[in-house]
Amino acid sequence: TEFMVIDNMPVEINGERNILDVIRKAGIDLPTFCYYSELSVYGACRMCVVEDQWGSIQAACSTPPKAGMEIRTNTPRLRKYRKMILELLLSNHCRDCTTCEKNGKCKLQELAQRFGIKQVRFHNTSEDSELDTSSLCIVRDKSKCILCGDCVRMCNEVQNVGAIDFAFRGSKMCVSTAFDEPLANTKCVGCGQCSVVCPTGAIVVRNDTAKLWKELSDNNTKVIVQIAPAVRVGIGKELGFSEGQNVMGRIVAALRRIGFDEVFDTSTGADFTVLEEAEEFSKRLLTGDKLPLFTSCCPAWVRYAELNYPQLLKNISTCRSPMQMLASILKEHHRDDEKRVVVVAVMPCTAKKQEAARDEFKEDGVPYVDYVITTQELIHLIKEANLIFSEIEPEAVDMPFGTTSGSGIIFGVTGGVTEAVIRRLSDDKSAFGLRAIAFTGVRGMQGVKEARIDCNGREVKIAIVSGLKNADDLIRSIQAGEKQYDFVEVMSCPGGCIGGAGQPVTNRDGKYNRGAGLYNADRMSNIKRSEENPIIKELYDGMLKDKVHKLLHVNYLK
Ligand code: HC1
Ligand code: SF4
């Protein structure tokens, strides 16, 4: 084995691309603003500088490891250098930390504290710049940008959108949209992944909780809430549980304490999606028309297709997303209520805010989903209500829409929608058959997966992608005739909704644990298949009898 020496300790080199990764393996959390293992190396922030045995200074993120190399990470010179960088950054950075959306989660704040910055020797040159609040999903504040470029690389490299980039040079350099247009006028799809990697408050998720408190305190309004699959495994870590632990019961109880009148599970909506999408897919398989069928539950993906591949819109399922299906059912059910009824959705997703505002999802100008708040905003609500989450006793969701299946729950992880649809379509209804589906290639955190299944004696080819760059590459290979599929699941966020930008930020292991949390919930469900959820039959025989099209489908082609 090869090794290098870090602070007088031998450390093994095992395929790491740079010495930063080797150093971290040695239990040293070298600071950096601009290094993410899933993005290209930019090497601009210089916080990860180290000294070699000859005293020369280099950035650890852009230096490959070599056997015999000797590195020091914490010399007086390096400490001074890092403090200087921090002071320079702070000298033209807004310092209103207490009122910043990122307060407590800001990397700049954390490192200023870690390195004991008590005063900034340089004159404050920060200028007030206008917030860009044009997007329904995220808010940009240029005055808080430290030019690490993480958002730019995320938007370009992982999401293939390129809505933001560096503009100008020298002291005027900033991150901007083309021609400095408001973000809403660009190709931004609202995925929010830029906010996940932004180390400061320069890009944050839009916070809609203030409006919600008003609704909650209005006695003439009934406030109904639905909780997305991924939220139950994404929220716990910040509230005293382990990453990926399913705390659905506590979320339900907390929402009731906060003042919501009825609480439901978006997984119930997902069961309707499975039935409708499976039927749509069977029909298309018979006619061979409009294949591959692309899934439609991810709103950032739908937006991406509208902007970049309008000719593919006919291939996208006409199914409303589970959030919209459940909301449409809830609004229909409460049609004659005396009180005004408001539907709120708690989502792991920023793009759902945009989906809720689409004209397709309004009736007489009133949206089916009135408010979307993210998992992070729900944490704010819980804290603002002074609740001690870990001490709340778990409760069940309300009836009559309170039954879910395991299939609906796994929607929140990449491959989950596909697995749920396969369960519906598969002829083998045995417990063994159900378990075997998990081994067809649908599970796992990879950005691109393939599966083949037998359906009515025909081999069906499936692709599952997460991350829009992966989706784009796949579409190109289909168009070039190199690949052929019948069914394609697309989720914009790497890992699926569990990695949504509305969730507390986590790493690869965290996403794995969240996925495992959803698969556990499925294993513990006594109803595994969507069609076995009793509410399905009840509603198809009742409310949905002649309203399937009106309440469960959408036409993006208009
Ligand atoms: Fe998702 Fe979906 S799985 S899109 O990732 O189809 O957001 O969790 O709620 O609508 O069910 C998100 C999650 C969510 C929808 C469902
Ligand atoms: Fe790019 Fe997504 Fe951020 Fe929009 S929300 S700028 S698409 S990363």
mmCIF file of N, CA and C in Angstrom, residues 217-288:
data_model
loop_
_atom_site.group_PDB
_atom_site.id
_atom_site.type_symbol
_atom_site.label_atom_id
_atom_site.label_comp_id
_atom_site.label_asym_id
_atom_site.label_seq_id
_atom_site.Cartn_x
_atom_site.Cartn_y
_atom_site.Cartn_z
ATOM 1 N N SER A 217 -54.261 30.915 11.933
ATOM 2 C CA SER A 217 -54.963 31.580 13.033
ATOM 3 C C SER A 217 -56.327 32.124 12.605
ATOM 4 N N ASP A 218 -56.725 31.833 11.380
ATOM 5 C CA ASP A 218 -58.023 32.306 10.907
ATOM 6 C C ASP A 218 -59.093 31.244 11.197
ATOM 7 N N ASN A 219 -60.051 31.584 12.051
ATOM 8 C CA ASN A 219 -61.060 30.600 12.463
ATOM 9 C C ASN A 219 -62.019 30.208 11.346
ATOM 10 N N ASN A 220 -62.090 31.004 10.316
ATOM 11 C CA ASN A 220 -63.007 30.670 9.224
ATOM 12 C C ASN A 220 -62.343 29.852 8.129
ATOM 13 N N THR A 221 -61.117 29.445 8.388
ATOM 14 C CA THR A 221 -60.390 28.663 7.379
ATOM 15 C C THR A 221 -60.037 27.289 7.932
ATOM 16 N N LYS A 222 -60.339 26.260 7.134
ATOM 17 C CA LYS A 222 -59.905 24.913 7.510
ATOM 18 C C LYS A 222 -58.589 24.657 6.793
ATOM 19 N N VAL A 223 -57.540 24.374 7.550
ATOM 20 C CA VAL A 223 -56.224 24.182 6.927
ATOM 21 C C VAL A 223 -55.879 22.685 6.935
ATOM 22 N N ILE A 224 -55.788 22.139 5.732
ATOM 23 C CA ILE A 224 -55.503 20.711 5.570
ATOM 24 C C ILE A 224 -54.074 20.566 5.065
ATOM 25 N N VAL A 225 -53.372 19.581 5.570
ATOM 26 C CA VAL A 225 -51.970 19.440 5.157
ATOM 27 C C VAL A 225 -51.675 18.013 4.707
ATOM 28 N N GLN A 226 -50.801 17.884 3.726
ATOM 29 C CA GLN A 226 -50.321 16.563 3.293
ATOM 30 C C GLN A 226 -48.796 16.543 3.396
ATOM 31 N N ILE A 227 -48.271 15.369 3.718
ATOM 32 C CA ILE A 227 -46.823 15.229 3.952
ATOM 33 C C ILE A 227 -46.230 14.299 2.895
ATOM 34 N N ALA A 228 -45.222 14.773 2.167
ATOM 35 C CA ALA A 228 -44.599 13.980 1.106
ATOM 36 C C ALA A 228 -43.805 12.806 1.695
ATOM 37 N N PRO A 229 -43.618 11.755 0.890
ATOM 38 C CA PRO A 229 -42.882 10.576 1.376
ATOM 39 C C PRO A 229 -41.511 10.905 1.980
ATOM 40 N N ALA A 230 -40.722 11.720 1.273
ATOM 41 C CA ALA A 230 -39.326 11.908 1.679
ATOM 42 C C ALA A 230 -39.162 12.724 2.963
ATOM 43 N N VAL A 231 -40.200 13.488 3.323
ATOM 44 C CA VAL A 231 -40.079 14.366 4.492
ATOM 45 C C VAL A 231 -39.860 13.563 5.779
ATOM 46 N N ARG A 232 -40.558 12.432 5.877
ATOM 47 C CA ARG A 232 -40.511 11.643 7.127
ATOM 48 C C ARG A 232 -39.114 11.113 7.443
ATOM 49 N N VAL A 233 -38.297 10.943 6.411
ATOM 50 C CA VAL A 233 -36.936 10.441 6.668
ATOM 51 C C VAL A 233 -35.880 11.551 6.545
ATOM 52 N N GLY A 234 -36.329 12.767 6.215
ATOM 53 C CA GLY A 234 -35.361 13.863 6.028
ATOM 54 C C GLY A 234 -35.309 14.838 7.189
ATOM 55 N N ILE A 235 -36.343 14.822 8.019
ATOM 56 C CA ILE A 235 -36.476 15.869 9.031
ATOM 57 C C ILE A 235 -35.812 15.521 10.365
ATOM 58 N N GLY A 236 -35.687 14.224 10.667
ATOM 59 C CA GLY A 236 -35.337 13.789 12.019
ATOM 60 C C GLY A 236 -33.994 14.271 12.528
ATOM 61 N N LYS A 237 -32.980 14.211 11.668
ATOM 62 C CA LYS A 237 -31.608 14.517 12.091
ATOM 63 C C LYS A 237 -31.511 15.881 12.788
ATOM 64 N N GLU A 238 -32.226 16.861 12.271
ATOM 65 C CA GLU A 238 -32.134 18.197 12.870
ATOM 66 C C GLU A 238 -32.957 18.339 14.143
ATOM 67 N N LEU A 239 -33.755 17.336 14.421
ATOM 68 C CA LEU A 239 -34.648 17.456 15.569
ATOM 69 C C LEU A 239 -34.377 16.369 16.609
ATOM 70 N N GLY A 240 -33.166 15.837 16.590
ATOM 71 C CA GLY A 240 -32.769 14.929 17.661
ATOM 72 C C GLY A 240 -32.838 13.450 17.339
ATOM 73 N N PHE A 241 -33.056 13.099 16.068
ATOM 74 C CA PHE A 241 -33.083 11.681 15.694
ATOM 75 C C PHE A 241 -31.935 11.385 14.735
ATOM 76 N N SER A 242 -31.831 10.131 14.331
ATOM 77 C CA SER A 242 -30.710 9.837 13.435
ATOM 78 C C SER A 242 -31.133 10.068 11.989
ATOM 79 N N GLU A 243 -30.147 10.285 11.127
ATOM 80 C CA GLU A 243 -30.420 10.550 9.712
ATOM 81 C C GLU A 243 -31.155 9.367 9.095
ATOM 82 N N GLY A 244 -32.276 9.669 8.458
ATOM 83 C CA GLY A 244 -33.015 8.620 7.771
ATOM 84 C C GLY A 244 -34.074 7.940 8.620
ATOM 85 N N GLN A 245 -34.090 8.257 9.926
ATOM 86 C CA GLN A 245 -35.102 7.639 10.789
ATOM 87 C C GLN A 245 -36.488 8.160 10.399
ATOM 88 N N ASN A 246 -37.440 7.248 10.332
ATOM 89 C CA ASN A 246 -38.797 7.618 9.936
ATOM 90 C C ASN A 246 -39.556 8.187 11.140
ATOM 91 N N VAL A 247 -39.861 9.489 11.088
ATOM 92 C CA VAL A 247 -40.545 10.116 12.224
ATOM 93 C C VAL A 247 -41.918 10.646 11.806
ATOM 94 N N MET A 248 -42.557 9.912 10.891
ATOM 95 C CA MET A 248 -43.855 10.346 10.356
ATOM 96 C C MET A 248 -44.865 10.645 11.474
ATOM 97 N N GLY A 249 -44.978 9.739 12.437
ATOM 98 C CA GLY A 249 -45.981 9.915 13.499
ATOM 99 C C GLY A 249 -45.770 11.210 14.270
ATOM 100 N N ARG A 250 -44.535 11.551 14.501
ATOM 101 C CA ARG A 250 -44.247 12.793 15.221
ATOM 102 C C ARG A 250 -44.543 14.020 14.369
ATOM 103 N N ILE A 251 -44.288 13.913 13.064
ATOM 104 C CA ILE A 251 -44.609 15.041 12.178
ATOM 105 C C ILE A 251 -46.122 15.299 12.219
ATOM 106 N N VAL A 252 -46.890 14.203 12.138
ATOM 107 C CA VAL A 252 -48.355 14.328 12.154
ATOM 108 C C VAL A 252 -48.791 15.023 13.444
ATOM 109 N N ALA A 253 -48.274 14.545 14.571
ATOM 110 C CA ALA A 253 -48.658 15.123 15.862
ATOM 111 C C ALA A 253 -48.244 16.589 15.947
ATOM 112 N N ALA A 254 -47.037 16.896 15.459
ATOM 113 C CA ALA A 254 -46.555 18.284 15.517
ATOM 114 C C ALA A 254 -47.450 19.189 14.677
ATOM 115 N N LEU A 255 -47.839 18.726 13.486
ATOM 116 C CA LEU A 255 -48.682 19.547 12.617
ATOM 117 C C LEU A 255 -50.027 19.840 13.283
ATOM 118 N N ARG A 256 -50.574 18.839 14.000
ATOM 119 C CA ARG A 256 -51.847 19.089 14.702
ATOM 120 C C ARG A 256 -51.649 20.127 15.807
ATOM 121 N N ARG A 257 -50.544 20.008 16.529
ATOM 122 C CA ARG A 257 -50.280 20.978 17.610
ATOM 123 C C ARG A 257 -50.119 22.388 17.043
ATOM 124 N N ILE A 258 -49.531 22.463 15.849
ATOM 125 C CA ILE A 258 -49.309 23.777 15.243
ATOM 126 C C ILE A 258 -50.642 24.398 14.814
ATOM 127 N N GLY A 259 -51.637 23.559 14.591
ATOM 128 C CA GLY A 259 -52.958 24.112 14.282
ATOM 129 C C GLY A 259 -53.590 23.626 12.987
ATOM 130 N N PHE A 260 -52.954 22.679 12.321
ATOM 131 C CA PHE A 260 -53.562 22.154 11.099
ATOM 132 C C PHE A 260 -54.786 21.321 11.476
ATOM 133 N N ASP A 261 -55.855 21.458 10.690
ATOM 134 C CA ASP A 261 -57.112 20.801 11.051
ATOM 135 C C ASP A 261 -57.164 19.341 10.622
ATOM 136 N N GLU A 262 -56.577 19.025 9.481
ATOM 137 C CA GLU A 262 -56.550 17.627 9.031
ATOM 138 C C GLU A 262 -55.172 17.342 8.444
ATOM 139 N N VAL A 263 -54.683 16.117 8.684
ATOM 140 C CA VAL A 263 -53.331 15.763 8.234
ATOM 141 C C VAL A 263 -53.373 14.484 7.387
ATOM 142 N N PHE A 264 -52.783 14.533 6.190
ATOM 143 C CA PHE A 264 -52.768 13.363 5.308
ATOM 144 C C PHE A 264 -51.366 13.085 4.778
ATOM 145 N N ASP A 265 -51.259 11.967 4.074
ATOM 146 C CA ASP A 265 -49.966 11.491 3.580
ATOM 147 C C ASP A 265 -49.984 11.541 2.051
ATOM 148 N N THR A 266 -49.037 12.231 1.454
ATOM 149 C CA THR A 266 -48.975 12.311 -0.010
ATOM 150 C C THR A 266 -48.831 10.918 -0.642
ATOM 151 N N SER A 267 -48.345 9.948 0.125
ATOM 152 C CA SER A 267 -48.230 8.575 -0.381
ATOM 153 C C SER A 267 -49.592 8.041 -0.833
ATOM 154 N N THR A 268 -50.662 8.524 -0.208
ATOM 155 C CA THR A 268 -52.004 8.111 -0.636
ATOM 156 C C THR A 268 -52.243 8.609 -2.060
ATOM 157 N N GLY A 269 -51.834 9.847 -2.316
ATOM 158 C CA GLY A 269 -51.935 10.378 -3.678
ATOM 159 C C GLY A 269 -51.081 9.553 -4.632
ATOM 160 N N ALA A 270 -49.919 9.122 -4.146
ATOM 161 C CA ALA A 270 -49.005 8.343 -4.990
ATOM 162 C C ALA A 270 -49.651 7.022 -5.415
ATOM 163 N N ASP A 271 -50.491 6.434 -4.538
ATOM 164 C CA ASP A 271 -51.177 5.192 -4.911
ATOM 165 C C ASP A 271 -52.095 5.413 -6.114
ATOM 166 N N PHE A 272 -52.747 6.569 -6.158
ATOM 167 C CA PHE A 272 -53.579 6.880 -7.328
ATOM 168 C C PHE A 272 -52.697 7.069 -8.557
ATOM 169 N N THR A 273 -51.558 7.713 -8.372
ATOM 170 C CA THR A 273 -50.632 7.908 -9.492
ATOM 171 C C THR A 273 -50.200 6.565 -10.072
ATOM 172 N N VAL A 274 -49.901 5.616 -9.188
ATOM 173 C CA VAL A 274 -49.451 4.296 -9.653
ATOM 174 C C VAL A 274 -50.523 3.663 -10.536
ATOM 175 N N LEU A 275 -51.775 3.699 -10.089
ATOM 176 C CA LEU A 275 -52.831 3.065 -10.877
ATOM 177 C C LEU A 275 -53.011 3.737 -12.225
ATOM 178 N N GLU A 276 -53.053 5.057 -12.197
ATOM 179 C CA GLU A 276 -53.274 5.797 -13.445
ATOM 180 C C GLU A 276 -52.091 5.649 -14.398
ATOM 181 N N GLU A 277 -50.884 5.720 -13.836
ATOM 182 C CA GLU A 277 -49.706 5.657 -14.695
ATOM 183 C C GLU A 277 -49.513 4.248 -15.257
ATOM 184 N N ALA A 278 -49.814 3.238 -14.443
ATOM 185 C CA ALA A 278 -49.680 1.855 -14.925
ATOM 186 C C ALA A 278 -50.672 1.610 -16.061
ATOM 187 N N GLU A 279 -51.871 2.169 -15.914
ATOM 188 C CA GLU A 279 -52.863 1.954 -16.964
ATOM 189 C C GLU A 279 -52.453 2.682 -18.250
ATOM 190 N N GLU A 280 -51.989 3.889 -18.070
ATOM 191 C CA GLU A 280 -51.528 4.663 -19.222
ATOM 192 C C GLU A 280 -50.389 3.938 -19.941
ATOM 193 N N PHE A 281 -49.475 3.377 -19.147
ATOM 194 C CA PHE A 281 -48.324 2.674 -19.714
ATOM 195 C C PHE A 281 -48.779 1.410 -20.461
ATOM 196 N N SER A 282 -49.697 0.652 -19.862
ATOM 197 C CA SER A 282 -50.198 -0.561 -20.529
ATOM 198 C C SER A 282 -50.803 -0.210 -21.880
ATOM 199 N N LYS A 283 -51.582 0.862 -21.910
ATOM 200 C CA LYS A 283 -52.217 1.258 -23.177
ATOM 201 C C LYS A 283 -51.177 1.617 -24.222
ATOM 202 N N ARG A 284 -50.162 2.375 -23.786
ATOM 203 C CA ARG A 284 -49.132 2.783 -24.753
ATOM 204 C C ARG A 284 -48.325 1.589 -25.232
ATOM 205 N N LEU A 285 -48.129 0.596 -24.337
ATOM 206 C CA LEU A 285 -47.397 -0.607 -24.749
ATOM 207 C C LEU A 285 -48.184 -1.347 -25.829
ATOM 208 N N LEU A 286 -49.500 -1.361 -25.683
ATOM 209 C CA LEU A 286 -50.338 -2.060 -26.663
ATOM 210 C C LEU A 286 -50.275 -1.392 -28.026
ATOM 211 N N THR A 287 -50.355 -0.061 -28.027
ATOM 212 C CA THR A 287 -50.371 0.633 -29.317
ATOM 213 C C THR A 287 -48.960 0.945 -29.808
ATOM 214 N N GLY A 288 -47.987 0.898 -28.901
ATOM 215 C CA GLY A 288 -46.610 1.243 -29.284
ATOM 216 C C GLY A 288 -46.429 2.739 -29.462
#
